[in-house]
Short mmCIF file of C-alpha atoms in Angstrom, two decimals:
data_model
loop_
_atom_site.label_atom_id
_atom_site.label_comp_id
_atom_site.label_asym_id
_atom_site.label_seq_id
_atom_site.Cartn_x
_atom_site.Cartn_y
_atom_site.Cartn_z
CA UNK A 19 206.05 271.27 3.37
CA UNK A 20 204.83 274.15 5.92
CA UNK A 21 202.69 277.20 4.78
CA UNK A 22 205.37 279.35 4.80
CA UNK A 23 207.46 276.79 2.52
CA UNK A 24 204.70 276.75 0.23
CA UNK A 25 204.04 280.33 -0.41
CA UNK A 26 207.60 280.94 -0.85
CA UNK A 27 207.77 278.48 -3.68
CA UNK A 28 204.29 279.65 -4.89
CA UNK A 29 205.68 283.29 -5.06
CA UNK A 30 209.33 281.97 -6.46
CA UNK A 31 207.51 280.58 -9.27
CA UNK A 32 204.65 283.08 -9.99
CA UNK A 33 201.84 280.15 -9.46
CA UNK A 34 198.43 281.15 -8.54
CA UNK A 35 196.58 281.29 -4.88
CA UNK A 36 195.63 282.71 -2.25
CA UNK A 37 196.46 283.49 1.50
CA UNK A 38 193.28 284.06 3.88
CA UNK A 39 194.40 285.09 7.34
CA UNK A 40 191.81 285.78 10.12
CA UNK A 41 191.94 289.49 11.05
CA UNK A 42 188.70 289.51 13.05
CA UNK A 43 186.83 286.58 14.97
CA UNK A 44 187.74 283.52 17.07
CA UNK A 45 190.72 282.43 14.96
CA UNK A 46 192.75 286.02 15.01
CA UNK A 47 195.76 284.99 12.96
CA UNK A 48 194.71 281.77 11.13
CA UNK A 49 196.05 281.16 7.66
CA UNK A 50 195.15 278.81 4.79
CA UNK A 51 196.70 279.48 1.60
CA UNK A 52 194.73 277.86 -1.21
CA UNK A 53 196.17 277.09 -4.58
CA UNK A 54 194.62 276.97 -8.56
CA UNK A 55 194.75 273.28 -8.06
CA UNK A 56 192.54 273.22 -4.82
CA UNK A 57 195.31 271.89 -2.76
CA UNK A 58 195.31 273.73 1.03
CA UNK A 59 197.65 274.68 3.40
CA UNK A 60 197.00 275.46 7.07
CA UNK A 61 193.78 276.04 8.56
CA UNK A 62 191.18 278.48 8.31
CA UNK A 63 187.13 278.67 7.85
CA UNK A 64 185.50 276.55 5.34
CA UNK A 65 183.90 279.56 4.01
CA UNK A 66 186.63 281.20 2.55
CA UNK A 67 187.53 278.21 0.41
CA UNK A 68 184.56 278.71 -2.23
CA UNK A 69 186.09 282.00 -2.64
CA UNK A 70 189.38 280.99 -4.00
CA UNK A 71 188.56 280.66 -7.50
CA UNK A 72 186.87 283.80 -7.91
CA UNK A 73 189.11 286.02 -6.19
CA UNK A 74 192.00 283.97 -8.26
CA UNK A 75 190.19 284.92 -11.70
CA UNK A 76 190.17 288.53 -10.49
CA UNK A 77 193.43 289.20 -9.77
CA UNK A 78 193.01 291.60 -6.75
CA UNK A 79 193.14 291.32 -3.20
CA UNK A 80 189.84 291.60 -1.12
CA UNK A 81 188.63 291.97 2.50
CA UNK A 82 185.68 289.66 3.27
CA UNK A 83 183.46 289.11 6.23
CA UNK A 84 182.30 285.93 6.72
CA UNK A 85 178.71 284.94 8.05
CA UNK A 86 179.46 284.43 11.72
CA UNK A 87 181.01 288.41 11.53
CA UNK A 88 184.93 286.90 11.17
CA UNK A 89 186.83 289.59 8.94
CA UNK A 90 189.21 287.51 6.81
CA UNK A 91 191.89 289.25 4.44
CA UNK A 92 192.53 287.62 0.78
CA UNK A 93 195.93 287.78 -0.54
CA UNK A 94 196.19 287.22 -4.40
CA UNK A 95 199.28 285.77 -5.57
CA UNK A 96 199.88 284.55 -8.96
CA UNK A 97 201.06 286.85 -12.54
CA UNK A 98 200.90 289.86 -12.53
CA UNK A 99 197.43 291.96 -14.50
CA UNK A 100 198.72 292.21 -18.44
CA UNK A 101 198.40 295.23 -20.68
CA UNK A 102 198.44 294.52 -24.14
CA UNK A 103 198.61 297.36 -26.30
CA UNK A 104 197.95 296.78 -29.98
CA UNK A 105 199.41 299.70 -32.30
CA UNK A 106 203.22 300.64 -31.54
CA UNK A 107 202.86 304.35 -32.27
CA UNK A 108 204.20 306.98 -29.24
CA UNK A 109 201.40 306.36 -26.64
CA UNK A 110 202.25 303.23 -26.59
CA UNK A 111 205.25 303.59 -24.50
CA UNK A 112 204.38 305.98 -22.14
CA UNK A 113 201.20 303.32 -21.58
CA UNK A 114 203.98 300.58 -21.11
CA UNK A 115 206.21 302.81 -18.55
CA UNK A 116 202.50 303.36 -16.98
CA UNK A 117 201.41 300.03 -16.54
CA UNK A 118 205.48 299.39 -15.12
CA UNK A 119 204.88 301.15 -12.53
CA UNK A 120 202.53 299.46 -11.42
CA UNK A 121 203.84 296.20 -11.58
CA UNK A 122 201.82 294.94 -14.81
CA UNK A 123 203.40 293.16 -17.86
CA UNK A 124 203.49 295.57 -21.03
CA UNK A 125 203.02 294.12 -24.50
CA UNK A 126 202.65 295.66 -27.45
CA UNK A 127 201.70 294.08 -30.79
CA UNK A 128 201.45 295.65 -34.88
CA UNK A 129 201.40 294.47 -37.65
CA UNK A 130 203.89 297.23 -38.66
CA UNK A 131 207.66 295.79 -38.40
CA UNK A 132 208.80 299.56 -38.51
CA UNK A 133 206.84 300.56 -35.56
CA UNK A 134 207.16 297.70 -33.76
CA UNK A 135 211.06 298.30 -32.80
CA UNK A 136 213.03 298.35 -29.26
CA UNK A 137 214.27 301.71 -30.26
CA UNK A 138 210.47 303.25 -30.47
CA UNK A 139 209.09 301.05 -27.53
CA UNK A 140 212.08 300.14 -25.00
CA UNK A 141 209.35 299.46 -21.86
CA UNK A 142 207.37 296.92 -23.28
CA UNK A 143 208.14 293.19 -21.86
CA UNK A 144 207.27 291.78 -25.83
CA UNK A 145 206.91 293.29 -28.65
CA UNK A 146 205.07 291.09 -31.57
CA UNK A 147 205.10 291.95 -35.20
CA UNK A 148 201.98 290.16 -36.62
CA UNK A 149 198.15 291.23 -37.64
CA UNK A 150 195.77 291.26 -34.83
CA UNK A 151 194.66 287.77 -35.25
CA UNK A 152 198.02 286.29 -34.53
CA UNK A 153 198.96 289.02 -31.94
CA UNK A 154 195.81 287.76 -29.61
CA UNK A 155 195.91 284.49 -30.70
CA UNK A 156 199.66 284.27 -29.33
CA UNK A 157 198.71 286.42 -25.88
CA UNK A 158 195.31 285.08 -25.01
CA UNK A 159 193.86 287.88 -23.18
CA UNK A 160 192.35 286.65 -20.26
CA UNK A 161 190.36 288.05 -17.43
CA UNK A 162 193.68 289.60 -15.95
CA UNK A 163 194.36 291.44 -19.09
CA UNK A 164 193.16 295.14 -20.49
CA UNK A 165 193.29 296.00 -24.01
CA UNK A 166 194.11 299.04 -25.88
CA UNK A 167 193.82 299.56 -29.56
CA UNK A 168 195.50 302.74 -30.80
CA UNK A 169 196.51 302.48 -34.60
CA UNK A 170 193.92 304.95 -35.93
CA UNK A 171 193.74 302.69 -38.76
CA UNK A 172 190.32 300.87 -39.16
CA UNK A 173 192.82 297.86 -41.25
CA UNK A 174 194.09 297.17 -38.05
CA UNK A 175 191.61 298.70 -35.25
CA UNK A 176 188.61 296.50 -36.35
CA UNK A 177 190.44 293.24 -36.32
CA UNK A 178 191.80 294.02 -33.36
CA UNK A 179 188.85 294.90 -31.10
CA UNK A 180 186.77 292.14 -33.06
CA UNK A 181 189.57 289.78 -31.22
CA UNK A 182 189.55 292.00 -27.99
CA UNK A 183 186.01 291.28 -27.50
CA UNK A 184 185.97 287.67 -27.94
CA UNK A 185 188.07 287.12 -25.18
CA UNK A 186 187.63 288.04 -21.78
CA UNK A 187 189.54 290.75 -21.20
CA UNK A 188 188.70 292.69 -18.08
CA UNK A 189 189.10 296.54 -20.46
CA UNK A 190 188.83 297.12 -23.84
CA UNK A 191 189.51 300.42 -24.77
CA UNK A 192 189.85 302.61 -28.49
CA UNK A 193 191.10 305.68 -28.76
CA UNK A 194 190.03 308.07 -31.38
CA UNK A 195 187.25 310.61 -31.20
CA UNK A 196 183.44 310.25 -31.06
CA UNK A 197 182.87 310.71 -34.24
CA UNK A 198 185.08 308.03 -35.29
CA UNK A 199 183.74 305.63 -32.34
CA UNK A 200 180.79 305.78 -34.36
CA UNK A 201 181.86 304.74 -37.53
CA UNK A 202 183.76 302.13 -36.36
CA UNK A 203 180.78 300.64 -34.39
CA UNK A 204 179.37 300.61 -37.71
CA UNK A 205 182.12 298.76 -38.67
CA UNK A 206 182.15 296.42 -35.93
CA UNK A 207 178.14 295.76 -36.85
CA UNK A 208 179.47 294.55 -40.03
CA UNK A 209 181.91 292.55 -39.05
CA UNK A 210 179.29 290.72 -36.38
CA UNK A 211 180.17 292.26 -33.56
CA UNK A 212 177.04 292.29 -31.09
CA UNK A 213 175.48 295.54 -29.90
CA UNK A 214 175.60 293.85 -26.18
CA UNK A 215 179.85 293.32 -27.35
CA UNK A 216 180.35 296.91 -28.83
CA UNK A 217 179.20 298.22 -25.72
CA UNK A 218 182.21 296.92 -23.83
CA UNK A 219 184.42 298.99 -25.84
CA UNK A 220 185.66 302.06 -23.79
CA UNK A 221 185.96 304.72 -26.26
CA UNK A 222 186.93 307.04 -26.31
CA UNK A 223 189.21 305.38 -23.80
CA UNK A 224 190.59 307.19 -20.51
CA UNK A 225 189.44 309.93 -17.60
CA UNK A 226 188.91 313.40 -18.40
CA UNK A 227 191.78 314.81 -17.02
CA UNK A 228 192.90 317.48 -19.12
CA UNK A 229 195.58 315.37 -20.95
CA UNK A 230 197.16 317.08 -23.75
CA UNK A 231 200.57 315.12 -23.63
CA UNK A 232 201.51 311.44 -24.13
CA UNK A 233 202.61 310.74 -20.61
CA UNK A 234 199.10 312.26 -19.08
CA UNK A 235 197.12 310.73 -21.97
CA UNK A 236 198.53 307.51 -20.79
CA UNK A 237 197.76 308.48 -17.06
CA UNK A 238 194.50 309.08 -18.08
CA UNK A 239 193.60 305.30 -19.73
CA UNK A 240 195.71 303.34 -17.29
CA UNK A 241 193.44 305.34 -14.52
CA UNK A 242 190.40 304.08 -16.27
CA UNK A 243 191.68 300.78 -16.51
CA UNK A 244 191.89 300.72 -13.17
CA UNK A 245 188.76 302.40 -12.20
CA UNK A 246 186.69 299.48 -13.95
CA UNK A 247 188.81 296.46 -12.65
CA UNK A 248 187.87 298.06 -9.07
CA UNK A 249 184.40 298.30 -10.11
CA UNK A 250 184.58 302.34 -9.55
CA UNK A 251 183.62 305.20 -11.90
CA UNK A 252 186.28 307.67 -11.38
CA UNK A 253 186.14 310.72 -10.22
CA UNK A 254 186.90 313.06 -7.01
CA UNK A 255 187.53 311.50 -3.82
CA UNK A 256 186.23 314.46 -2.09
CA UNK A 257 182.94 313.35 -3.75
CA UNK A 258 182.75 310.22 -3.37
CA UNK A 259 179.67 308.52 -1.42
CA UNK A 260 181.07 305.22 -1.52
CA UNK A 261 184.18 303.75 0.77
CA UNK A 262 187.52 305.30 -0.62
CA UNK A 263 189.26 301.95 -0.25
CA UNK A 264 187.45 298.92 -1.87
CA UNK A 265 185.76 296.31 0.47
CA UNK A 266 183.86 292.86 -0.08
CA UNK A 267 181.71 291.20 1.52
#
């Protein structure tokens, strides 16, 4: 089976690898695509290879330059980054129709069979009715996966970021204000949630933007989201110091 072969029945069936072509160097135009199983196809520099694994567990595509100044770009194929949203109330669809457009898978999970209804949440790819246990024990956040907890209702929101953060999800984020981030960290604390642990928690979740609808609220976290599985802070690009687009080394 050729390269091309390959990646067409990698992408066909969602699998996981990735495509390094030479951009830069000696070998303009080399490919080897690399799958989650190790197997290779084509050629390309050695030193890409070691690279797979990492830049499969992230999710994103990357632009690397190797040691003998060759610029190589990364492709990413495999599933799509996951939102799971636990608490079906109205923010929770206009997060879903957020993360859509993008081109991430929606879920939403609560423990509330009245909430949790196509008629309230149309967008989201699954909906699960079951107590936050269950909910992530079914998904299995991994590190291609943000969470949002939204109930308002420490019955729920504890449980639910006590299973957020012992996964490794990418985001975990709580909405709510300040006040009540900080009794539920004293919550959390009971429960025997780590300091280190409650300090992933992004809440209150989402960029200051002004929001004072649904749709901008949910602008607002899905920005965020992105923001930290970039590695950026937010923020004006007229202001920024750093590169605008995001480049590895």
């Amino acid at each position: 089976m050729s390269l091309l072969e390959r990646l067409a029945a990698l992408t066909a069936s969602r699998g996981r690898g990735v495509l390094f072509t030479v951009i830069e160097g000696d070998d303009v135009g080399a490919n080897v695509l690399v799958l989650d199983s190790g197997e290779t196809f084509g050629e390309g520099p050695a030193d890409v290879l070691r690279a797979a694994s990492e830049l499969m567990r992230e999710g994103r595509n990357r632009l690397l330059t190797l040691v003998d100044g060759s610029r190589v770009f990364a492709e990413v194929y495999g599933p799509p980054p996951r939102l799971l949203v636990y608490g079906a109330v109205d923010l929770a669809e206009a997060l879903c129709v957020a993360a859509k457009l993008q081109g991430w898978t929606a879920i939403v999970a609560d423990a509330r069979g009245a909430f949790a209804t196509r008629e309230r949440i149309p967008s989201a790819d699954e909906l699960i009715v079951a107590w936050p246990e269950q909910a992530f024990a079914r998904v299995k956040p991994d590190h291609r996966t943000a969470v949002v907890v939204l109930t308002h209702d420490d019955r729920f929101d504890v449980p639910a970021l006590v299973a957020a953060l012992a996964g490794p999800a990418f985001y975990v984020g709580a909405l709510g204000s300040r006040r009540n981030q900080e009794r539920r960290r004293e919550l959390l604390r009971e429960a025997g949630v780590a300091e280190v642990d409650y300090d992933r928690i992004m809440g209150p979740c989402g960029l200051d933007i002004g929001a004072e609808t649904q749709e901008a609220t949910a602008l607002s976290i899905l920005a965020e989201i992105h923001a930290v599985r970039t590695g950026r802070e937010g923020g004006f690009l007229k202001h920024a110091r750093q590169r605008i687009h995001v480049e590895s080394d």
